[in-house]
XYZ file of C-alpha atoms in Angstrom:
770
model
C 179.632 73.967 -53.636
C 182.288 76.357 -52.362
C 184.446 73.564 -51.051
C 184.261 71.780 -54.364
C 185.223 74.875 -56.384
C 188.192 75.623 -54.080
C 189.611 72.094 -54.132
C 193.051 72.004 -55.866
C 192.634 68.287 -56.600
C 189.377 68.721 -58.560
C 190.149 68.697 -62.283
C 186.789 70.299 -63.103
C 187.242 73.140 -60.583
C 188.864 76.533 -61.239
C 191.440 76.031 -58.426
C 192.929 72.808 -59.847
C 196.713 72.499 -59.234
C 198.302 69.931 -61.536
C 201.577 69.631 -59.549
C 199.902 69.036 -56.225
C 197.492 66.537 -57.831
C 200.448 64.670 -59.390
C 202.406 64.588 -56.130
C 199.378 63.257 -54.271
C 198.814 60.652 -56.950
C 202.463 59.474 -56.759
C 202.312 59.188 -52.986
C 199.005 57.404 -52.605
C 198.641 55.198 -55.698
C 200.523 52.251 -57.064
C 202.082 52.118 -60.492
C 199.138 50.273 -61.961
C 196.661 52.776 -60.521
C 198.753 55.661 -61.879
C 198.760 54.074 -65.329
C 195.001 53.504 -65.155
C 194.483 57.110 -64.100
C 196.618 58.286 -67.002
C 194.635 56.167 -69.457
C 191.359 57.514 -68.074
C 192.605 61.123 -68.340
C 193.691 60.497 -71.924
C 190.251 59.053 -72.814
C 188.455 61.957 -71.165
C 190.725 64.428 -72.990
C 189.995 62.812 -76.323
C 186.279 62.792 -75.609
C 186.396 66.464 -74.642
C 188.242 67.379 -77.821
C 185.656 65.485 -79.885
C 182.765 67.225 -78.119
C 184.388 70.622 -78.650
C 184.872 69.949 -82.343
C 181.231 68.924 -82.692
C 180.105 72.036 -80.806
C 182.212 74.284 -82.953
C 180.845 72.706 -86.128
C 177.252 73.121 -85.006
C 177.785 76.737 -83.909
C 179.559 77.434 -87.199
C 176.438 76.416 -89.111
C 174.315 78.568 -86.820
C 176.636 81.509 -87.341
C 176.332 81.138 -91.093
C 172.499 80.988 -90.836
C 172.455 84.034 -88.542
C 174.628 85.965 -90.995
C 172.242 85.195 -93.856
C 169.282 86.224 -91.703
C 170.860 89.531 -90.749
C 171.661 90.229 -94.417
C 168.002 89.606 -95.361
C 166.816 91.795 -92.498
C 168.926 94.679 -93.686
C 167.410 94.384 -97.150
C 163.811 94.152 -95.761
C 164.327 97.084 -93.428
C 165.365 99.293 -96.319
C 162.112 98.594 -98.225
C 160.089 98.886 -95.001
C 161.623 102.262 -94.233
C 160.540 103.496 -97.664
C 156.973 102.254 -97.119
C 156.810 103.820 -93.645
C 157.841 107.171 -95.028
C 155.136 106.865 -97.713
C 152.560 105.925 -95.017
C 153.470 108.963 -92.916
C 152.961 111.194 -95.941
C 149.536 109.655 -96.665
C 148.415 109.943 -93.029
C 149.340 113.555 -92.996
C 147.256 114.132 -96.141
C 144.290 112.300 -94.587
C 144.534 114.346 -91.421
C 144.533 117.591 -93.346
C 141.573 116.472 -95.483
C 139.582 115.419 -92.370
C 140.205 118.749 -90.679
C 138.929 120.580 -93.749
C 135.730 118.376 -93.866
C 135.115 118.999 -90.171
C 135.447 122.719 -90.574
C 133.073 122.644 -93.592
C 130.306 120.540 -91.869
C 130.535 122.125 -88.461
C 127.472 124.267 -89.039
C 125.205 121.519 -90.610
C 126.044 118.613 -88.211
C 123.087 119.071 -85.917
C 120.795 119.418 -88.916
C 122.066 116.114 -90.392
C 121.526 114.351 -87.032
C 117.960 115.602 -86.896
C 117.305 114.528 -90.473
C 118.756 111.042 -89.803
C 116.426 110.557 -86.787
C 113.451 111.627 -88.874
C 114.494 109.171 -91.568
C 114.565 106.303 -89.074
C 111.183 107.339 -87.716
C 109.736 107.475 -91.210
C 111.024 103.990 -91.879
C 109.309 102.748 -88.687
C 106.097 104.508 -89.663
C 106.333 102.979 -93.107
C 106.828 99.498 -91.490
C 103.813 100.021 -89.204
C 101.596 101.203 -92.021
C 102.457 98.169 -94.126
C 102.352 95.697 -91.172
C 98.674 94.580 -91.521
C 99.050 93.844 -95.216
C 102.347 92.066 -94.622
C 100.817 89.958 -91.818
C 97.965 88.900 -94.075
C 100.373 87.948 -96.831
C 102.520 85.848 -94.447
C 99.451 84.137 -92.985
C 98.136 83.282 -96.431
C 101.535 81.849 -97.240
C 101.320 79.878 -93.937
C 104.564 81.472 -92.845
C 103.248 81.831 -89.302
C 106.621 82.105 -87.617
C 107.688 85.056 -89.752
C 104.319 86.755 -89.119
C 104.732 86.421 -85.353
C 108.300 87.783 -85.595
C 107.123 90.800 -87.620
C 104.432 91.562 -85.081
C 106.847 91.111 -82.183
C 109.170 93.744 -83.694
C 106.351 96.298 -83.903
C 104.607 95.344 -80.656
C 106.496 97.803 -78.415
C 105.853 100.718 -80.779
C 102.156 99.876 -81.002
C 101.881 99.574 -77.254
C 103.578 102.966 -76.868
C 101.724 104.926 -79.587
C 98.623 102.784 -80.068
C 96.370 105.326 -78.369
C 97.148 107.976 -80.970
C 94.555 108.195 -83.750
C 97.096 107.671 -86.510
C 98.250 104.342 -84.988
C 94.997 103.166 -83.461
C 93.619 101.819 -86.734
C 96.876 99.971 -87.464
C 96.820 98.409 -84.002
C 93.200 97.299 -84.360
C 93.902 95.739 -87.745
C 96.910 93.899 -86.351
C 94.955 92.606 -83.343
C 92.188 91.361 -85.613
C 94.683 89.630 -87.886
C 96.460 88.066 -84.907
C 93.162 86.795 -83.504
C 92.529 85.080 -86.811
C 96.074 83.676 -86.653
C 95.451 82.378 -83.143
C 92.248 80.672 -84.266
C 94.026 79.107 -87.197
C 96.930 77.971 -84.996
C 94.537 76.495 -82.422
C 92.735 74.619 -85.191
C 95.984 73.172 -86.469
C 97.074 72.475 -82.886
C 94.012 70.289 -82.352
C 94.434 68.336 -85.579
C 95.226 64.685 -84.883
C 97.624 64.282 -87.759
C 100.175 66.788 -86.494
C 103.563 65.483 -85.456
C 105.149 66.268 -82.127
C 107.532 68.744 -83.775
C 104.643 70.626 -85.398
C 102.795 70.760 -82.082
C 105.902 72.175 -80.435
C 106.329 74.866 -83.077
C 102.660 75.851 -82.950
C 102.729 75.903 -79.149
C 105.702 78.262 -79.139
C 103.908 80.622 -81.540
C 100.776 80.611 -79.398
C 102.800 81.422 -76.299
C 104.436 84.336 -78.142
C 100.957 85.538 -79.105
C 99.926 85.651 -75.434
C 98.066 82.361 -75.115
C 97.494 81.280 -71.493
C 100.149 78.622 -70.609
C 97.934 76.566 -68.287
C 95.254 75.858 -70.904
C 97.837 75.467 -73.658
C 99.794 72.919 -71.603
C 96.763 70.677 -71.077
C 95.724 71.029 -74.693
C 99.254 70.181 -75.858
C 99.275 66.941 -73.833
C 95.826 65.970 -75.138
C 96.841 66.539 -78.763
C 100.133 64.736 -78.226
C 98.256 61.777 -76.733
C 96.135 61.507 -79.882
C 99.251 61.621 -82.049
C 101.027 58.972 -79.950
C 97.945 56.766 -80.059
C 98.075 56.952 -83.850
C 101.693 55.791 -83.678
C 100.625 52.787 -81.577
C 97.851 51.938 -84.043
C 100.411 51.986 -86.837
C 102.706 49.690 -84.823
C 99.866 47.228 -84.218
C 99.674 46.586 -87.965
C 103.400 45.776 -88.299
C 102.926 42.038 -87.882
C 105.160 41.077 -90.807
C 108.310 42.594 -89.289
C 110.701 40.887 -86.930
C 111.268 42.090 -83.385
C 114.259 44.306 -84.164
C 112.442 46.117 -86.990
C 109.348 46.460 -84.802
C 111.366 48.021 -81.956
C 113.201 50.326 -84.372
C 109.882 51.567 -85.751
C 108.682 52.248 -82.215
C 111.894 54.066 -81.322
C 111.903 56.217 -84.454
C 108.174 56.888 -84.263
C 106.550 56.678 -80.846
C 109.526 57.192 -78.533
C 110.996 59.948 -80.696
C 107.700 61.879 -80.643
C 107.322 61.242 -76.910
C 110.846 62.521 -76.284
C 110.166 65.645 -78.323
C 106.910 66.319 -76.474
C 108.587 65.931 -73.080
C 111.505 68.156 -74.055
C 109.255 70.836 -75.589
C 106.871 70.743 -72.632
C 109.775 71.245 -70.239
C 111.146 74.144 -72.276
C 107.797 75.888 -72.725
C 106.168 75.422 -69.339
C 108.687 74.212 -66.750
C 112.082 75.722 -67.595
C 110.868 79.333 -67.901
C 109.268 81.552 -65.293
C 105.695 82.474 -66.209
C 104.552 85.539 -64.270
C 100.972 85.421 -65.518
C 100.345 81.981 -63.951
C 99.721 80.905 -60.365
C 102.510 79.846 -58.052
C 101.539 76.145 -58.172
C 101.430 76.063 -61.973
C 104.816 74.364 -62.259
C 103.831 71.632 -59.790
C 100.506 70.983 -61.539
C 102.157 71.011 -64.975
C 104.795 68.519 -63.807
C 102.138 66.176 -62.411
C 100.200 66.378 -65.682
C 103.379 65.564 -67.620
C 104.172 62.566 -65.408
C 100.647 61.223 -65.783
C 100.844 61.733 -69.560
C 104.190 59.929 -69.798
C 103.070 57.042 -67.586
C 99.864 56.511 -69.531
C 101.486 56.508 -72.960
C 104.554 54.534 -71.935
C 102.351 51.885 -70.339
C 100.287 51.650 -73.515
C 103.386 51.312 -75.686
C 105.057 48.776 -73.382
C 101.855 46.721 -73.287
C 101.995 46.579 -77.089
C 105.670 45.552 -77.007
C 104.943 42.932 -74.388
C 102.094 41.487 -76.463
C 104.380 41.336 -79.477
C 107.117 39.681 -77.413
C 104.652 37.098 -76.135
C 103.694 36.278 -79.721
C 107.327 35.925 -80.739
C 108.553 33.995 -77.683
C 108.632 30.287 -78.364
C 108.127 30.790 -82.118
C 110.848 33.194 -83.245
C 114.576 33.501 -82.671
C 115.233 34.347 -79.022
C 118.450 36.183 -79.981
C 116.569 38.557 -82.293
C 113.837 39.130 -79.718
C 116.324 39.966 -76.978
C 118.363 42.185 -79.274
C 115.248 44.215 -79.983
C 114.335 44.421 -76.283
C 117.907 45.457 -75.496
C 117.610 48.380 -77.933
C 114.357 49.394 -76.284
C 115.939 49.208 -72.830
C 118.884 51.366 -73.923
C 116.571 54.029 -75.380
C 114.306 54.116 -72.346
C 117.308 54.331 -70.029
C 118.506 57.347 -72.019
C 115.042 58.924 -71.712
C 115.168 58.660 -67.934
C 116.879 62.074 -67.661
C 113.949 63.800 -69.405
C 111.317 62.647 -66.955
C 112.955 61.749 -63.654
C 109.693 60.917 -61.925
C 109.177 57.937 -64.265
C 111.711 55.088 -64.074
C 111.585 54.086 -67.726
C 114.499 51.677 -67.467
C 112.529 49.813 -64.821
C 109.575 49.552 -67.169
C 111.785 48.186 -69.933
C 113.285 45.652 -67.525
C 109.781 44.471 -66.604
C 109.185 43.523 -70.248
C 112.454 41.572 -70.336
C 111.552 39.748 -67.116
C 108.122 39.013 -68.563
C 109.764 37.749 -71.762
C 111.981 35.443 -69.712
C 108.946 34.109 -67.870
C 107.065 33.695 -71.137
C 109.983 31.815 -72.700
C 110.141 29.699 -69.568
C 106.464 28.809 -70.024
C 107.038 28.023 -73.703
C 109.940 25.761 -72.776
C 107.793 24.128 -70.118
C 105.160 23.333 -72.751
C 107.904 22.050 -75.034
C 109.173 19.780 -72.268
C 105.692 18.463 -71.550
C 105.034 17.810 -75.236
C 108.404 16.109 -75.625
C 107.754 13.921 -72.602
C 104.249 13.058 -73.818
C 105.614 12.159 -77.265
C 108.316 10.008 -75.671
C 105.721 8.155 -73.618
C 103.559 7.651 -76.692
C 106.549 6.291 -78.611
C 107.368 3.871 -75.806
C 103.762 2.736 -75.568
C 103.568 2.252 -79.332
C 106.817 0.269 -79.301
C 105.485 -1.969 -76.543
C 102.157 -2.517 -78.318
C 103.900 -3.258 -81.631
C 106.194 -5.750 -79.935
C 103.251 -7.413 -78.154
C 101.338 -7.698 -81.433
C 104.294 -9.237 -83.228
C 104.930 -11.694 -80.410
C 101.248 -12.640 -80.216
C 101.089 -13.366 -83.958
C 104.234 -15.509 -83.774
C 102.755 -17.616 -80.977
C 99.248 -17.893 -82.497
C 99.277 -21.592 -83.279
C 100.688 -22.567 -79.905
C 98.162 -20.405 -78.107
C 95.199 -21.954 -79.941
C 96.395 -25.472 -79.088
C 96.928 -24.451 -75.496
C 93.505 -22.819 -75.284
C 91.905 -26.097 -76.387
C 93.538 -28.008 -73.570
C 92.651 -25.221 -71.115
C 89.046 -25.332 -72.212
C 89.028 -29.008 -71.574
C 90.366 -28.288 -68.121
C 87.486 -25.975 -67.356
C 88.816 -22.435 -67.919
C 89.624 -20.039 -70.766
C 93.127 -18.543 -70.602
C 94.430 -15.452 -72.396
C 97.501 -15.793 -74.639
C 100.882 -15.113 -73.085
C 101.628 -11.469 -72.451
C 104.673 -11.277 -74.613
C 106.605 -8.044 -74.055
C 109.415 -6.246 -75.613
C 112.730 -8.016 -75.324
C 114.863 -7.089 -72.341
C 117.424 -5.479 -74.592
C 114.616 -3.424 -76.112
C 113.351 -2.434 -72.672
C 116.791 -1.297 -71.644
C 117.024 0.747 -74.815
C 113.603 2.301 -74.177
C 114.594 3.185 -70.623
C 117.909 4.661 -71.738
C 116.315 6.628 -74.582
C 113.625 8.123 -72.366
C 116.088 9.028 -69.614
C 118.769 10.463 -71.897
C 116.364 12.345 -74.161
C 114.628 13.911 -71.168
C 117.903 14.967 -69.542
C 119.302 16.370 -72.779
C 116.083 18.208 -73.578
C 116.078 19.918 -70.182
C 119.778 20.761 -70.501
C 119.264 22.281 -73.933
C 116.399 24.482 -72.811
C 118.315 25.600 -69.731
C 121.234 26.562 -71.954
C 118.842 28.443 -74.227
C 117.580 30.544 -71.320
C 121.156 31.652 -70.570
C 120.718 34.127 -73.417
C 119.112 36.506 -70.887
C 122.368 36.653 -68.885
C 124.772 37.513 -71.702
C 127.128 40.372 -70.717
C 126.535 42.248 -73.992
C 123.036 43.310 -72.956
C 122.451 46.697 -71.372
C 120.246 45.140 -68.701
C 121.466 42.929 -65.862
C 118.886 40.650 -64.332
C 121.181 39.667 -61.457
C 121.337 43.255 -60.186
C 117.567 43.711 -59.929
C 115.275 42.057 -57.340
C 112.742 41.137 -60.028
C 115.551 39.737 -62.144
C 116.782 37.586 -59.257
C 113.248 36.304 -58.723
C 113.046 35.586 -62.455
C 116.286 33.584 -62.377
C 115.083 31.601 -59.388
C 111.741 31.216 -61.167
C 113.520 29.564 -64.089
C 114.705 26.884 -61.669
C 111.380 26.530 -59.892
C 108.894 27.089 -62.713
C 110.789 25.129 -65.336
C 113.071 22.503 -63.819
C 111.265 21.756 -60.565
C 107.831 22.100 -62.155
C 108.790 19.732 -64.973
C 110.232 17.145 -62.596
C 107.013 17.255 -60.606
C 105.004 17.071 -63.815
C 107.143 14.047 -64.682
C 106.191 12.418 -61.373
C 102.522 13.390 -61.667
C 102.299 12.016 -65.219
C 103.891 8.671 -64.438
C 101.816 8.430 -61.261
C 98.734 8.667 -63.467
C 99.870 5.536 -65.296
C 100.129 3.787 -61.955
C 96.606 4.632 -60.796
C 93.950 1.955 -60.439
C 91.886 3.354 -63.308
C 94.852 3.387 -65.703
C 94.845 1.127 -68.757
C 98.617 1.237 -69.282
C 100.353 -2.059 -70.103
C 102.359 -3.523 -67.210
C 105.634 -3.350 -69.123
C 105.208 0.420 -69.482
C 104.903 0.710 -65.718
C 108.114 -1.243 -65.316
C 109.928 1.000 -67.798
C 108.702 4.177 -66.122
C 109.622 2.830 -62.686
C 113.186 2.215 -63.816
C 113.367 5.686 -65.377
C 112.192 7.222 -62.090
C 114.892 5.271 -60.265
C 117.499 6.600 -62.693
C 116.218 10.117 -62.183
C 116.372 9.649 -58.414
C 119.864 8.141 -58.600
C 121.544 10.640 -60.939
C 119.138 12.644 -63.116
C 117.774 15.027 -60.483
C 121.242 15.810 -59.145
C 122.613 16.350 -62.650
C 119.887 18.811 -63.616
C 119.746 20.760 -60.347
C 123.547 21.035 -60.180
C 123.623 22.228 -63.791
C 120.980 24.911 -63.224
C 122.560 26.077 -59.954
C 125.927 26.392 -61.701
C 124.633 28.100 -64.840
C 122.529 30.665 -62.995
C 124.712 31.000 -59.844
C 121.914 29.853 -57.524
C 122.692 28.681 -53.994
C 119.798 26.272 -53.550
C 121.457 24.556 -50.587
C 121.127 27.623 -48.358
C 117.898 28.958 -49.801
C 114.733 28.656 -47.741
C 112.277 29.219 -50.585
C 113.817 26.966 -53.254
C 112.949 23.276 -53.490
C 115.844 21.101 -52.361
C 117.280 18.316 -54.450
C 116.514 15.680 -51.782
C 112.811 16.531 -51.921
C 112.723 15.939 -55.669
C 114.647 12.677 -55.282
C 112.132 11.521 -52.682
C 109.248 12.300 -55.041
C 110.966 10.357 -57.839
C 111.476 7.347 -55.576
C 107.857 7.496 -54.425
C 106.753 7.501 -58.051
C 109.032 4.564 -58.817
C 107.576 2.669 -55.854
C 104.014 3.440 -56.921
C 104.673 2.279 -60.477
C 106.384 -0.897 -59.304
C 103.507 -1.700 -56.941
C 101.075 -1.057 -59.801
C 103.142 -3.327 -62.053
C 102.931 -6.110 -59.483
C 99.216 -5.496 -59.076
C 98.507 -5.585 -62.834
C 100.630 -8.645 -63.532
C 99.117 -10.435 -60.577
C 95.639 -9.357 -61.705
C 96.180 -10.875 -65.158
C 97.325 -14.169 -63.663
C 94.625 -14.079 -61.002
C 91.955 -13.663 -63.665
C 93.156 -16.863 -65.323
C 93.176 -18.721 -62.022
C 89.763 -17.396 -61.000
C 88.149 -18.320 -64.330
C 89.759 -21.760 -64.227
C 88.237 -22.392 -60.807
C 84.830 -20.811 -61.416
C 84.163 -22.425 -64.813
C 85.008 -26.007 -63.789
C 82.542 -28.505 -62.357
C 84.494 -29.734 -59.367
C 81.813 -32.194 -58.260
C 81.909 -34.189 -61.519
C 85.627 -34.323 -62.177
C 87.474 -37.313 -63.533
C 90.440 -38.765 -61.798
C 93.398 -36.395 -62.494
C 95.899 -37.586 -65.046
C 97.726 -34.297 -65.751
C 98.279 -30.787 -64.482
C 95.697 -28.303 -65.649
C 96.893 -26.051 -68.509
C 96.204 -22.888 -66.561
C 98.853 -23.877 -64.009
C 101.358 -24.403 -66.790
C 100.374 -21.024 -68.219
C 100.868 -19.318 -64.860
C 104.323 -20.811 -64.532
C 105.176 -19.736 -68.095
C 103.998 -16.201 -67.445
C 105.996 -15.943 -64.233
C 109.046 -17.307 -66.064
C 108.609 -14.643 -68.763
C 108.287 -11.940 -66.102
C 111.357 -13.350 -64.372
C 113.305 -13.129 -67.627
C 112.412 -9.475 -68.114
C 113.103 -8.524 -64.509
C 116.336 -10.496 -64.438
C 117.818 -8.307 -67.160
C 116.532 -5.023 -65.739
C 117.439 -5.665 -62.090
C 120.491 -7.859 -62.616
C 123.358 -6.992 -60.293
C 121.285 -4.904 -57.860
C 121.630 -5.940 -54.246
C 118.552 -5.842 -52.045
C 117.203 -7.430 -48.941
C 115.552 -10.239 -50.825
C 118.627 -11.142 -52.795
C 119.242 -11.033 -56.518
C 118.294 -13.305 -59.359
C 116.276 -16.478 -59.306
C 117.615 -19.449 -57.401
C 118.741 -22.542 -59.222
C 119.094 -24.797 -56.167
C 116.631 -25.425 -53.393
C 117.338 -24.979 -49.723
C 116.355 -28.615 -49.052
C 115.425 -31.765 -50.927
C 111.816 -31.159 -50.055
C 111.650 -28.542 -52.760
C 112.307 -31.112 -55.438
C 109.889 -33.597 -53.937
C 106.302 -33.006 -53.099
C 105.873 -30.771 -50.155
C 102.725 -32.617 -49.390
C 104.591 -35.836 -48.684
C 104.211 -35.025 -45.030
C 100.506 -34.720 -45.592
C 100.513 -38.044 -47.434
C 102.580 -39.893 -44.785
C 101.800 -38.397 -41.420
C 98.403 -36.919 -42.109
C 96.913 -39.022 -44.865
C 95.395 -41.437 -42.375
C 94.078 -38.510 -40.444
C 92.479 -37.007 -43.567
C 91.044 -40.334 -44.581
C 89.753 -41.139 -41.152
C 88.541 -37.667 -40.500
C 87.111 -36.582 -43.842
C 85.809 -40.027 -44.895
C 83.577 -40.087 -41.846
C 82.347 -36.569 -42.317
C 80.404 -35.105 -39.446
C 79.807 -31.513 -38.451
C 81.718 -32.056 -35.243
C 84.760 -33.438 -37.045
C 84.699 -30.488 -39.448
C 84.574 -28.122 -36.538
C 87.519 -29.850 -34.838
C 89.649 -29.793 -37.982
C 88.753 -26.182 -38.679
C 89.678 -25.335 -35.128
C 93.079 -27.016 -35.497
C 93.728 -25.226 -38.820
C 92.878 -21.844 -37.357
C 95.133 -22.493 -34.378
C 98.032 -23.325 -36.680
C 97.405 -20.175 -38.707
C 97.331 -18.087 -35.552
C 100.817 -19.153 -34.502
C 102.345 -19.037 -37.988
C 104.076 -15.957 -39.393
C 101.671 -13.476 -40.936
C 102.056 -13.030 -44.714
C 101.378 -9.515 -46.053
C 99.910 -10.117 -49.480
C 99.744 -6.513 -50.736
C 102.871 -5.169 -49.010
C 105.048 -2.741 -51.070
C 107.723 -4.530 -53.017
C 111.393 -3.652 -53.132
C 113.369 -2.756 -56.228
C 114.622 -6.297 -56.869
C 113.557 -9.110 -59.128
C 112.902 -11.580 -56.303
C 110.762 -9.094 -54.343
C 108.681 -8.224 -57.411
C 107.996 -11.819 -58.430
C 107.315 -12.776 -54.811
C 104.647 -10.067 -54.669
C 103.031 -11.362 -57.870
C 103.078 -14.970 -56.653
C 101.586 -14.046 -53.276
C 98.635 -12.277 -54.915
C 98.075 -15.146 -57.363
C 98.104 -17.815 -54.658
C 95.911 -15.682 -52.412
C 93.408 -15.361 -55.280
C 93.494 -19.129 -55.836
C 92.958 -19.654 -52.112
C 89.904 -17.402 -52.017
C 88.447 -19.024 -55.129
C 88.925 -22.514 -53.640
C 87.142 -21.427 -50.482
C 84.056 -20.584 -52.521
C 83.770 -23.974 -54.275
C 82.719 -27.467 -53.237
C 84.909 -30.382 -54.359
C 84.474 -34.050 -55.011
C 87.191 -36.591 -54.304
C 88.746 -36.212 -57.741
C 88.335 -32.444 -57.630
C 90.356 -32.372 -54.421
C 92.997 -34.558 -55.970
C 93.186 -32.220 -59.008
C 93.832 -29.319 -56.626
C 96.497 -31.484 -54.965
C 98.215 -32.112 -58.307
C 98.032 -28.433 -59.323
C 99.382 -27.288 -55.978
C 102.279 -29.695 -56.141
C 103.055 -28.560 -59.693
C 103.122 -24.946 -58.525
C 105.320 -25.891 -55.588
C 107.759 -27.700 -57.899
C 108.111 -24.653 -60.229
C 107.598 -21.551 -58.090
C 110.140 -22.196 -55.332
C 113.029 -20.913 -57.474
C 111.429 -17.478 -57.948
C 111.305 -16.548 -54.264
C 113.922 -16.226 -51.576
C 111.860 -17.950 -48.886
C 110.196 -21.087 -50.252
C 108.318 -21.541 -46.985
C 106.073 -18.706 -48.128
C 105.023 -20.839 -51.119
C 104.556 -23.849 -48.865
C 102.355 -21.995 -46.394
C 100.057 -20.578 -49.077
C 99.800 -23.885 -50.931
C 99.104 -25.620 -47.625
C 96.249 -23.208 -47.051
C 94.909 -23.818 -50.574
C 94.989 -27.607 -50.153
C 93.647 -27.371 -46.615
C 90.749 -25.202 -47.802
C 90.012 -27.698 -50.589
C 90.018 -30.527 -48.037
C 87.599 -28.589 -45.851
C 85.362 -27.945 -48.886
C 85.523 -31.570 -50.144
C 82.633 -34.037 -49.810
C 84.987 -37.040 -49.807
C 88.405 -35.747 -48.647
C 90.701 -38.508 -49.823
C 94.110 -37.368 -51.169
C 96.127 -39.026 -53.912
C 99.257 -40.964 -53.113
C 102.319 -38.671 -53.107
C 104.217 -40.864 -55.553
C 101.376 -40.686 -58.020
C 101.274 -36.924 -57.665
C 104.983 -36.673 -58.349
C 104.728 -38.885 -61.407
C 101.897 -36.786 -62.880
C 103.729 -33.500 -62.231
C 107.067 -34.691 -63.544
C 105.381 -36.027 -66.674
C 103.921 -32.544 -67.309
């Protein structure tokens, strides 16, 4: 700082030398720099002059203001000086007057002091003498607080002078009056209609009157319990109010009284030191208070929970939760009054219970919706069957006549809903179920809204509740879905076969996409990590259950369809007299009916399973694997074995039968085993193959139980060839048809009295004509 102030080249310093600065500038700077420096100095000089002018103008105004102020001060000081002189004169007069009064009263001062004390004592004596009458008047007016205050003011004097005869009567009268007041206060304290505020006021008065705190504390809690119970009874009758109004009534009535009782109890018995009580009084009183709070809070929360259970599933969930949120906020605020009782936890338990109750209501809604959907599908299928049956009435009656002539009564065709209709039914059931579950899951998100004062995710019970929504609603419904559809697939079920097919496809859709869609949605909405959880059901387990249900329904569908066809075949065999048959001229109507039914089933399955790739292939075949499929498969029997049959069976002997049976059994032993009731795959070919296997197996067993004549055997030959001509296209391996039909014809030959087969050409002509 010193160097700067002593620098001759510093323009702002006191030691600035203009000549030296100019010489230095001329030596060191160029002409342009000198001119720039000059311009800068000129600008700074102008700026400085402007600032100085502004400063002078501002100070000029201040100087003018200061001059006016000083002029006013001179004027005010002149008037003030006059007033001060007048005040000094007055003070001097007052001082003189006070000295004269002091001199005059000097002799009577002690006498006045004595008289003033007597006056105060007389006033006290007058108050004591009138105290009993005044207490009675206040008690009659029910101004108990004022009466206690009046007695409290005179209590010390009575305790000090009560033994003197003049005060003893007053004290006795006061004690008697106060005893009556205590009795009256105790009577009012025990009345059930008193509010919590009245109980508090009466309790304070009784404590001031010397009532024992221990007995008064217990009595206060008992009376408060009666009052709070009355509040609960009143709340039980408020059935016409919504949840928010119901909670508000409870907050303004029950919880407000409970808060006042707790606060008053703390102030009267816990916050103050009571010398007349035992050392453990505070501990006992606190335990009694906690037990009182727990009992009444539990009773109130049970009422709220019952009301919430009535509202859940019937009222607006938003209104219900808004009311519960108000209750939770109030009980959380009350937690500071009674720290031993976690009231916020109790309020959260009701909310968790409400969530579980709503989850149960939604579960019932899902079950009802699913049951209604199934009923609608069943009704649609029955209506479609009825309409189709009425449209085909005339054809069925004509066909039944020809079947009767053939020896068996056949049911009308099982016409089902069109394939487009089935697809629509499947899509409607799948989509409606998925959307219903999604909607209910979205509805339950109301419990996780950030506006609520409670947070289920931060509490262990809340986390269990959230996981319970997934398990008790989604997983439980999906398993109910499986259990319900499995019931339709049981042996004792009377469900139509088409319904089983529809439900099987729906289960496949659920296994393919539905289960993943719903579980992923729930895990995302509720932030559940089901992949890492040990207790939660995994998605793959649900998918496996869906696929098992689909397999069961499909197997049941095959069983029922095959049973219907098998009944026709069995009746056609059992009701015909095979020993008195005429020479066959046509295929029996029942065989035509079986082929028609299988074609109808193939049409339905072709639309539902079209484009799906499976082990057995897709779709029905339109070309055979060899020419033998278009010709009679029994041509080999007619050419290579006809002489054997004729020679063998025309000369029937037990030994020849035994030899032929032995050869047939040997061939069966080395042939590939056919599993008749094996589970089918989810493809059209596999399903129809399963139905055909059961039908042909039934026909085989029925043939084994009959005895045939020559023409009866030939009728079986014609029927078998007709089946072979029409059934090969429905299966992937036509050898399966050939093997079973071979067994049927072989069994008929073994059961024939005159085993002579028809010429293959004749058989072909009859079958092609039909």
